[in-house]
Short mmCIF file of C-alpha atoms in Angstrom, two decimals:
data_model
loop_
_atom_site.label_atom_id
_atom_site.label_comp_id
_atom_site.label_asym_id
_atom_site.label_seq_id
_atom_site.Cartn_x
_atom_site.Cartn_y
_atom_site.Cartn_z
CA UNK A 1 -9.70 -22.26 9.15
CA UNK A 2 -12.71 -22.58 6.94
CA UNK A 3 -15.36 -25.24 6.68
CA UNK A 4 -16.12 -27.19 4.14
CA UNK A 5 -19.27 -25.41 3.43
CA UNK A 6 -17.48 -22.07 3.58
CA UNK A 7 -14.73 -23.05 1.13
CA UNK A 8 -17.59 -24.03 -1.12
CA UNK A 9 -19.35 -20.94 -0.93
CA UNK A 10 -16.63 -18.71 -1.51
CA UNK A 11 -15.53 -20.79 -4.24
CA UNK A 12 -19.01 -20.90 -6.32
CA UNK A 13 -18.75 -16.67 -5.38
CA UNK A 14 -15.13 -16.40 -7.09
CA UNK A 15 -16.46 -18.43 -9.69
CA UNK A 16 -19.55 -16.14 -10.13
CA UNK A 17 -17.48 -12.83 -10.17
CA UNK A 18 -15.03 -14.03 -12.48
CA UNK A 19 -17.60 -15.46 -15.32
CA UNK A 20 -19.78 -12.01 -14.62
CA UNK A 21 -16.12 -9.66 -15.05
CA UNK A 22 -15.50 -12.08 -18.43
CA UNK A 23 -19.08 -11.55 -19.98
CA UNK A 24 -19.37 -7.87 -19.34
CA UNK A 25 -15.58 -7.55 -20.64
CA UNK A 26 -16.38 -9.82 -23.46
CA UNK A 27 -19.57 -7.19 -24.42
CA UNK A 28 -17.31 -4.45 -24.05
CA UNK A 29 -14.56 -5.50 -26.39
CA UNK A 30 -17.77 -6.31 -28.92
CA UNK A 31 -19.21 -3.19 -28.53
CA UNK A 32 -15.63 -1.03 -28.86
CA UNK A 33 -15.25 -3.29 -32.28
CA UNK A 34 -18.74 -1.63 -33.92
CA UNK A 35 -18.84 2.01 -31.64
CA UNK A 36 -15.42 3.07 -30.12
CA UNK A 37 -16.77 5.82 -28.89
CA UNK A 38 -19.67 4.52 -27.27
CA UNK A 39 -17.74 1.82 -26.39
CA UNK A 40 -14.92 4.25 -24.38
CA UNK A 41 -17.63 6.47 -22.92
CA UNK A 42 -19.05 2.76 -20.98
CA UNK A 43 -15.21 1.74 -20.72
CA UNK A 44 -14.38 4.69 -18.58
CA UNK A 45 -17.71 5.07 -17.45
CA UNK A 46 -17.40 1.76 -15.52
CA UNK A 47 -13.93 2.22 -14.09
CA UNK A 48 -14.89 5.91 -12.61
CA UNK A 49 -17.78 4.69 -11.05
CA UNK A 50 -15.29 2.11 -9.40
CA UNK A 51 -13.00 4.47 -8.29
CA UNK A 52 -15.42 6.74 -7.07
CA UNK A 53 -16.69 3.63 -5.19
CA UNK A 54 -13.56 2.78 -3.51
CA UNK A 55 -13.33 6.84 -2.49
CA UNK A 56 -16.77 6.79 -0.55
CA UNK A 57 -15.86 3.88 0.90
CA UNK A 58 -12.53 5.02 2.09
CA UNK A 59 -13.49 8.41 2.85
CA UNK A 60 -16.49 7.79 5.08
CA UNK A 61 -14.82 4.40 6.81
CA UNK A 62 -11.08 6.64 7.21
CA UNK A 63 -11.90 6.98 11.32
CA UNK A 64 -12.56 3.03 11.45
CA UNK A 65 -9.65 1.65 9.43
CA UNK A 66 -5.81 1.80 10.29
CA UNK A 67 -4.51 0.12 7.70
CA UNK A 68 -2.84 3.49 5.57
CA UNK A 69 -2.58 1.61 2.32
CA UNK A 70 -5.90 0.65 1.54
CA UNK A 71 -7.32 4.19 2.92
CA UNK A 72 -4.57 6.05 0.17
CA UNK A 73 -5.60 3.51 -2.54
CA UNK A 74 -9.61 4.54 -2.21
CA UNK A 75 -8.79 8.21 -1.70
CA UNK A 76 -6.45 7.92 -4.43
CA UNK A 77 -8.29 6.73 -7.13
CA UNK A 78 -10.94 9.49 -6.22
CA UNK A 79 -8.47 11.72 -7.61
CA UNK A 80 -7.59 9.30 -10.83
CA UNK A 81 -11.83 8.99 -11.62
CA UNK A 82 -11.89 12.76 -11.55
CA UNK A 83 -9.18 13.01 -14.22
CA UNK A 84 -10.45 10.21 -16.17
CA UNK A 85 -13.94 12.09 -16.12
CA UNK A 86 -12.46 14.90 -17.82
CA UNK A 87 -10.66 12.32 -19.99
CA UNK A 88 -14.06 11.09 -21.16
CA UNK A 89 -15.65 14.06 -21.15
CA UNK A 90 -12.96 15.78 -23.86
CA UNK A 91 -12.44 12.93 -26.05
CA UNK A 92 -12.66 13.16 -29.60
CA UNK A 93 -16.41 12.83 -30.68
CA UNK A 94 -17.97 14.19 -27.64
CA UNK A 95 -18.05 18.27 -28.47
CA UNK A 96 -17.99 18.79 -24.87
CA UNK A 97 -14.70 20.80 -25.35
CA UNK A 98 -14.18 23.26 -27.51
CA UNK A 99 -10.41 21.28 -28.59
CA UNK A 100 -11.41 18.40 -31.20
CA UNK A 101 -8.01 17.44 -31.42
CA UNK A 102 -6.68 14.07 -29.61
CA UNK A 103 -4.07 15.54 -27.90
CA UNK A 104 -6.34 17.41 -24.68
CA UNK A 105 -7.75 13.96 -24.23
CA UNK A 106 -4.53 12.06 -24.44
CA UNK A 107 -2.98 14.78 -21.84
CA UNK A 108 -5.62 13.87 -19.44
CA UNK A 109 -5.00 10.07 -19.74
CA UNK A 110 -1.30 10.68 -19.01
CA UNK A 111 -1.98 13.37 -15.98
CA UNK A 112 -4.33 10.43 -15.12
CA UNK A 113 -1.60 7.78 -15.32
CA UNK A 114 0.66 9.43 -13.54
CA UNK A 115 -1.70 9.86 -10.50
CA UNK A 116 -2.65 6.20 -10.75
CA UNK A 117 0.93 5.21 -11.08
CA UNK A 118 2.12 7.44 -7.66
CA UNK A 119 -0.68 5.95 -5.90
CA UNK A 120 0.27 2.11 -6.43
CA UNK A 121 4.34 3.38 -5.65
CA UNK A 122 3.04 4.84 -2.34
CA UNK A 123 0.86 2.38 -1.10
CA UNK A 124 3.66 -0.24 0.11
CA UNK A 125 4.83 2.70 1.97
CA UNK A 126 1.65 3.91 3.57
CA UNK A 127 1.38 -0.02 4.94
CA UNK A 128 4.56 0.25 7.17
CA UNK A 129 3.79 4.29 8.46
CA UNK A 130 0.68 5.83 9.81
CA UNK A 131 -0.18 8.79 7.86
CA UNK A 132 -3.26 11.02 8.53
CA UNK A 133 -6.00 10.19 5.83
CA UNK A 134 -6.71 14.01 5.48
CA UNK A 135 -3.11 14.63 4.80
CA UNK A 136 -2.65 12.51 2.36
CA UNK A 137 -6.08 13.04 0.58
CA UNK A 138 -5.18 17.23 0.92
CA UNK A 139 -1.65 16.49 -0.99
CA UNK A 140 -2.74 14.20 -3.39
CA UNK A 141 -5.37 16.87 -4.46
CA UNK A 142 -2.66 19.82 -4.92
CA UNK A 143 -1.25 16.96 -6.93
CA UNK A 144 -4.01 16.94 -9.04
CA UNK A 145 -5.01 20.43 -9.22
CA UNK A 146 -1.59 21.45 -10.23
CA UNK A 147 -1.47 18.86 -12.93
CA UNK A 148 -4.95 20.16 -14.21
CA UNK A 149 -3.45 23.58 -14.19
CA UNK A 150 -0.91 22.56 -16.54
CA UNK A 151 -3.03 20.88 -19.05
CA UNK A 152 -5.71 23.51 -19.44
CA UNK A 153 -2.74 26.64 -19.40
CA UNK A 154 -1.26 25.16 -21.97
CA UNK A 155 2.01 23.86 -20.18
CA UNK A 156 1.59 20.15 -20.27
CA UNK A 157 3.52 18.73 -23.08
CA UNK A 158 1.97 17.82 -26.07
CA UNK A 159 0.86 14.04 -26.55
CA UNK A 160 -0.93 13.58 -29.70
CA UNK A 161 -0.04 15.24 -32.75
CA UNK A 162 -2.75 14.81 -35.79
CA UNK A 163 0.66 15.03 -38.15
CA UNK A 164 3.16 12.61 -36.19
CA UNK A 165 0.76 10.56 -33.74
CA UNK A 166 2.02 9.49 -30.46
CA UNK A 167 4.67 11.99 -29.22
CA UNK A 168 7.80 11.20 -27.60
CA UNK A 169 6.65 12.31 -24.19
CA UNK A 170 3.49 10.28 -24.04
CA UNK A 171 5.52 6.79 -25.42
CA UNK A 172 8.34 7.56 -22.85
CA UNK A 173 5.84 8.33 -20.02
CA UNK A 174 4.25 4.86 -20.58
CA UNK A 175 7.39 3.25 -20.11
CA UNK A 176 8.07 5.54 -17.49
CA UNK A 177 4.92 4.00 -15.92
CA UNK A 178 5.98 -0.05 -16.58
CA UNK A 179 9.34 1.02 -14.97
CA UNK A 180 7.83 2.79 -11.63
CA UNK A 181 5.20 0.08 -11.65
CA UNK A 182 7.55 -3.25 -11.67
CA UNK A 183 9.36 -1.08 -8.79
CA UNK A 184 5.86 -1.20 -7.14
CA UNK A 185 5.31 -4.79 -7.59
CA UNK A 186 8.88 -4.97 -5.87
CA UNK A 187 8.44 -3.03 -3.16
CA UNK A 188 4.46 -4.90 -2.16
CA UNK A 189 6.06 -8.26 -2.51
CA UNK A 190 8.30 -6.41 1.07
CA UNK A 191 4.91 -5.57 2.60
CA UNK A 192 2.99 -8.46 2.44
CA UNK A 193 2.32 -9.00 6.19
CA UNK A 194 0.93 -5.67 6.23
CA UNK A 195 -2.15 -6.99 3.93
CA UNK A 196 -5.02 -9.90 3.80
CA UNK A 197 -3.25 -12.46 1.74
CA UNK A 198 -6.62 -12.05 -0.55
CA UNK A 199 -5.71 -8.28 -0.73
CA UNK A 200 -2.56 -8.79 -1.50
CA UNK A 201 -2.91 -11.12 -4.26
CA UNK A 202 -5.24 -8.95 -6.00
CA UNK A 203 -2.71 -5.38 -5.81
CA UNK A 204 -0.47 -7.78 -7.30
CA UNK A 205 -2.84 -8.45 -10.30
CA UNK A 206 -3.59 -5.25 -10.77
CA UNK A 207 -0.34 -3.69 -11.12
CA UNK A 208 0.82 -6.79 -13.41
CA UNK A 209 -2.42 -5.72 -15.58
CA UNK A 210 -1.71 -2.02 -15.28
CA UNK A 211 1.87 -2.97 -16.63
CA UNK A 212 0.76 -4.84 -19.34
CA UNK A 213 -1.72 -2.21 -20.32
CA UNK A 214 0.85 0.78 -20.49
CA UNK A 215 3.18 -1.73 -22.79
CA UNK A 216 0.24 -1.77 -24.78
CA UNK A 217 -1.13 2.00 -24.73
CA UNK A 218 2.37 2.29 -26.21
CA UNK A 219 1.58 1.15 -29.64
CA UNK A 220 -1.49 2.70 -30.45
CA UNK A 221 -1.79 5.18 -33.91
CA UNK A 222 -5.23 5.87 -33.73
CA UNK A 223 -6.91 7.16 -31.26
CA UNK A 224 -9.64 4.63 -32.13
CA UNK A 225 -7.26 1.73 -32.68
CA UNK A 226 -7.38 -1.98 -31.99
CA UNK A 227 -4.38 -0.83 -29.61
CA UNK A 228 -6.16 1.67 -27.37
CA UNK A 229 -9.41 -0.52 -27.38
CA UNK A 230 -7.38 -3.52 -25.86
CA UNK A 231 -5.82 -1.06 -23.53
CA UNK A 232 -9.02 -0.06 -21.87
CA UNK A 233 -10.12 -3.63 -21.88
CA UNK A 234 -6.99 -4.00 -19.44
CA UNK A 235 -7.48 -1.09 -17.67
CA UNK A 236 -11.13 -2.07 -16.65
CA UNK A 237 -9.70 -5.40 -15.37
CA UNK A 238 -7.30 -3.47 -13.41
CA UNK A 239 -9.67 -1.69 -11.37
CA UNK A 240 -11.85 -4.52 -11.00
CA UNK A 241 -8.76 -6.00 -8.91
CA UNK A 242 -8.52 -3.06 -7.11
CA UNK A 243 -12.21 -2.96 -5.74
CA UNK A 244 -11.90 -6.81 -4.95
CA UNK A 245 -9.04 -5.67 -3.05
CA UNK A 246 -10.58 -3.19 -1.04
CA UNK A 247 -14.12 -4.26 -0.94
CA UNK A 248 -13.16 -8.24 0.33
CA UNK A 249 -10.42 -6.42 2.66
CA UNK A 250 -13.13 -3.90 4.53
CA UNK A 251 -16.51 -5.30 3.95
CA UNK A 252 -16.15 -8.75 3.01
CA UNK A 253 -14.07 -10.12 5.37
CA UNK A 254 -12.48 -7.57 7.88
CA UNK A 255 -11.74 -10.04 10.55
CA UNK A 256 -8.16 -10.90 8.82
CA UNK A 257 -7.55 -7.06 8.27
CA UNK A 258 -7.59 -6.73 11.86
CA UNK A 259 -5.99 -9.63 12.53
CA UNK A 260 -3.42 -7.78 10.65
CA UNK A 261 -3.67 -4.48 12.37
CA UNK A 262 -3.20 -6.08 15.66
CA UNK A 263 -0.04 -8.21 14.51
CA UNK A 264 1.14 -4.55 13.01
CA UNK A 265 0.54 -2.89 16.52
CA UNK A 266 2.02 -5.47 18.23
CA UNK A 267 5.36 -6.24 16.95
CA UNK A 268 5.42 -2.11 17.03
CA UNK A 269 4.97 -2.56 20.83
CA UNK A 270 7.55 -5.08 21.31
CA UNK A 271 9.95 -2.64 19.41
CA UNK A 272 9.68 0.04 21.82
CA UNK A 273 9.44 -2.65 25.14
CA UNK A 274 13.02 -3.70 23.11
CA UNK A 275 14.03 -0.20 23.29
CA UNK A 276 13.06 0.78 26.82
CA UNK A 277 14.74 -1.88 27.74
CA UNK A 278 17.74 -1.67 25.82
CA UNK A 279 17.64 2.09 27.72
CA UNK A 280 17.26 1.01 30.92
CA UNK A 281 19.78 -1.28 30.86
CA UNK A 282 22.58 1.30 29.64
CA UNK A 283 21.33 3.69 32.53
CA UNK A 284 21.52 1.36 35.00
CA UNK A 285 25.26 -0.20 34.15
CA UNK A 286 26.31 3.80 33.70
CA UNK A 287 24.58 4.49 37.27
CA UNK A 288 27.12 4.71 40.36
CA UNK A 289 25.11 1.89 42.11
CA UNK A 290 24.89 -1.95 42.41
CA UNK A 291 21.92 -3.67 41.68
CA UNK A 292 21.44 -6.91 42.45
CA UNK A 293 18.95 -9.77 43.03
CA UNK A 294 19.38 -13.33 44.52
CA UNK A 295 17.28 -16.26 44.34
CA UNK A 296 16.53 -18.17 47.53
CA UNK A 297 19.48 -21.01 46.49
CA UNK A 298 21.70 -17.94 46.80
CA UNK A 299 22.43 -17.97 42.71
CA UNK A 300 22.58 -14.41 41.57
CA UNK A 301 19.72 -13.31 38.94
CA UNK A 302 21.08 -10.00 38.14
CA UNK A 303 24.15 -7.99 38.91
CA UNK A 304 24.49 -4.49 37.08
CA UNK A 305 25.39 -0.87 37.90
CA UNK A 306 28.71 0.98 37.82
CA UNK A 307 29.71 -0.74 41.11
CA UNK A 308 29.67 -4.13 39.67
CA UNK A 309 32.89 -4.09 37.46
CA UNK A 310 34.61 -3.85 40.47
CA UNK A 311 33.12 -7.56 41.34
CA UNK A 312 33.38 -9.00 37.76
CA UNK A 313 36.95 -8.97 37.07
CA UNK A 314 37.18 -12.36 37.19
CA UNK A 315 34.24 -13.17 35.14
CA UNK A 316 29.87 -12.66 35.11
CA UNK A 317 28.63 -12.76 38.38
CA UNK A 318 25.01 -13.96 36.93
CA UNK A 319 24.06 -17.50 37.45
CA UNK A 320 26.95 -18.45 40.00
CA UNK A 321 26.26 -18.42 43.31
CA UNK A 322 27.17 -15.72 46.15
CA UNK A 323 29.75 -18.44 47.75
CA UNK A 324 31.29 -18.72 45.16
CA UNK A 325 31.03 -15.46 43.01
CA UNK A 326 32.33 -13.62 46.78
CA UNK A 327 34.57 -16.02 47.95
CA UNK A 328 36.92 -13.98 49.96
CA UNK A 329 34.93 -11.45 51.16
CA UNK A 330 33.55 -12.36 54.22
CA UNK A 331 31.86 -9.50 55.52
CA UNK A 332 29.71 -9.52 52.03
CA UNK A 333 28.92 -13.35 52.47
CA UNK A 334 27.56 -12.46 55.53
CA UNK A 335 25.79 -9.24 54.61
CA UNK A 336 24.07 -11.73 52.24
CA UNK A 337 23.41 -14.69 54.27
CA UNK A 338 21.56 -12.08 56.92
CA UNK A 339 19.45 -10.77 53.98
CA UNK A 340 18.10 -14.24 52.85
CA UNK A 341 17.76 -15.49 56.44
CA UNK A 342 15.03 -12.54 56.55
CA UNK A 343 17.73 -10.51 59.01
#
C-alpha cells in the first residue's frame, strides 16, 4: 500500500506528465496548422525516437525480464520506427526519394500500420506463453523486410492516387486495423493478471487512441489535410501510452511486475503439482497393489490400488475406521491391530 506522501508524489508526477504531453501536443497541432511538413517531420520524429526508445530498452533488458508481452511490444515497435523513418523520410516535400507522388509515403504508413497493428494483436498472447525474445524479434523482422520488399518492387498495392485520392485498399486497411484492434482490446481485457494494473491501463489507452486514429486517417483527401494532421496528433498520444507502459512497468516501478511474474510462475507450478498428481493417482488405482495408510485411532487416510475394489464394494473405505470398514475379516483386523501396536 502506499503512503500518503507517496500517493502525493506520484500524483503531482501524473499531473506533471500529463500537462507536459498537452503543451508539447498543443505546439504540435499549432505548428502542423502554419508548416505541415515541418510539422510531420517533428510529429514522426518524436514517435520514432519513442519507439526506438522502448527497443533499446527491451533489447538490452530481454535476459532480465520474463514478462513476453512487454519484451514483443519494445522489440516491436523497433520494427514500426524503422518503417515510419522511411515514411518520413519519402514524404511529399522532402526530395529524399526520387517518387514525389503521395502514394510511396502512404504505402509505408500502411506497411507501418500493419506492423503496429500485429504487434498490439500478439501481445495478449505473448503474456500467457514464453516465447524466446530473439525469435520473435528474428520473425517480426522477415515481417518487415518482406513488406519493404513489396513496396519498393512495386507489388504493394497502390494507396494514393493524385487523380482519385485515398484508394480502396488503404480506406479498407484502416478499418481493417479498427476491426483487429477492438479484437485486441478484447483479448487484453482476458490478460489482465498478466500485467501491472498501471501497464495495463495504459495498453488499453493506447489501442482505444490507435482506434480512433485509424477511424480518422480514414477521411483524409489531402495529404496535408486537417484529417491527417489530427491523425498524427493521435498517433503521438498513442505512443506516449505505450512508453508509460513500458517505462513505469520496467524502470519505474518493477516491484509489481515481478510480483506478477512470480504469481504467473506460480499458479504454472501448481498446474503441473495438479497434474502429477492427477498421474499418480491413476497409476496407483491401475497398479495390482493396495496402498494404504492408518492413523493411530485406526481411521483409514488412504486406501487405493487395484486390490482395493475388492474391499470397497460396500462403499469408500477412507475416513471409517478398520473395525468397522473390515468387519468380518478377522485375520486382517488382526494383521492391523499388530501393525499399530508397533508388532
Amino acid at each position: 500500500m502506499l503512503s500518503v506522501q507517496e500517493a502525493n508524489d506520484r500524483h503531482s508526477y501524473t499531473f506533471s506528465t500529463i500537462s507536459l504531453y498537452v503543451l508539447v501536443l498543443l505546439v504540435a497541432w499549432l505548428i502542423g496548422t502554419h508548416d505541415f511538413l515541418l510539422f510531420h517531420c517533428l510529429a514522426e520524429g518524436l514517435s520514432i525516437s519513442i519507439a526506438c526508445a522502448l527497443f533499446l530498452l527491451a533489447w538490452n533488458l530481454r535476459k532480465l525480464i520474463d514478462n513476453e508481452a512487454l519484451l514483443i511490444l519494445g522489440l516491436g515497435y523497433g520494427l514500426v520506427s524503422l518503417v515510419d523513418l522511411l515514411h518520413t523520410l519519402s514524404y511529399t516535400g522532402m526530395g529524399i526519394f526520387s517518387s514525389n507522388d503521395a502514394n510511396l509515403p502512404t504505402q509505408l504508413w500502411i506497411l507501418s500500420r500493419y506492423l503496429e497493428v500485429f504487434v498490439l494483436l500478439a501481445t495478449p498472447y505473448f503474456a500467457q506463453y514464453e516465447f524466446r525474445a530473439e525469435r520473435a524479434a528474428a520473425i517480426l523482422s522477415i515481417i518487415t523486410a518482406i513488406g519493404l520488399l513489396l513496396v519498393f518492387m512495386g507489388y504493394f498495392p497502390d494507396c494514393f492516387l493524385v487523380d482519385r485520392g485515398l484508394t480502396t485498399f488503404k480506406v479498407a486497411s484502416e478499418y481493417i486495423f479498427v476491426a483487429l484492434l477492438t479484437f485486441a482490446l478484447f483479448q487484453l481485457s482476458k490478460t489482465a493478471e498478466y500485467f501491472p494494473k498501471r501497464a495495463y491501463d495504459l495498453l488499453r489507452a493506447a489501442i482505444g487512441i490507435t482506434i480512433l486514429a485509424e477511424l480518422v486517417f480514414t477521411l483524409y483527401a489531402s495529404p496535408t489535410g486537417i484529417a491527417n494532421l489530427m491523425g498524427h496528433i493521435l498517433k503521438i498520444a498513442s505512443f506516449f501510452c505505450i512508453y508509460h507502459a513500458i517505462i513505469g512497468s520496467l524502470l519505474i516501478n518493477p516491484t509489481e511486475l515481478l510480483f506478477k511474474t512470480i504469481d504467473k510462475e506460480a499458479k504454472s507450478t501448481r498446474f503441473v503439482l495438479a497434474e502429477t498428481q492427477q498421474r499418480l493417482q491413476l497409476v496407483v488405482a491401475s497398479a495390482p497393489v493396495l496402498l494404504f495408510s492408518i492413523d493411530k485411532d485406526g481411521v483409514c487416510q488412504l486406501f487405493e490400488g487395484q486390490a482395493a475394489q475388492a474391499f470397497e464394494k460396500t462403499g469408500s473405505i477412507v475416513g471409517r475406521g478398520i473395525h468397522d470398514a473390515f468387519d468380518g475379516n478377522k485375520q486382517l483386523l488382526t494383521m492391523l491391530g499388530d501393525a499399530l501396536e508397533g508388532n
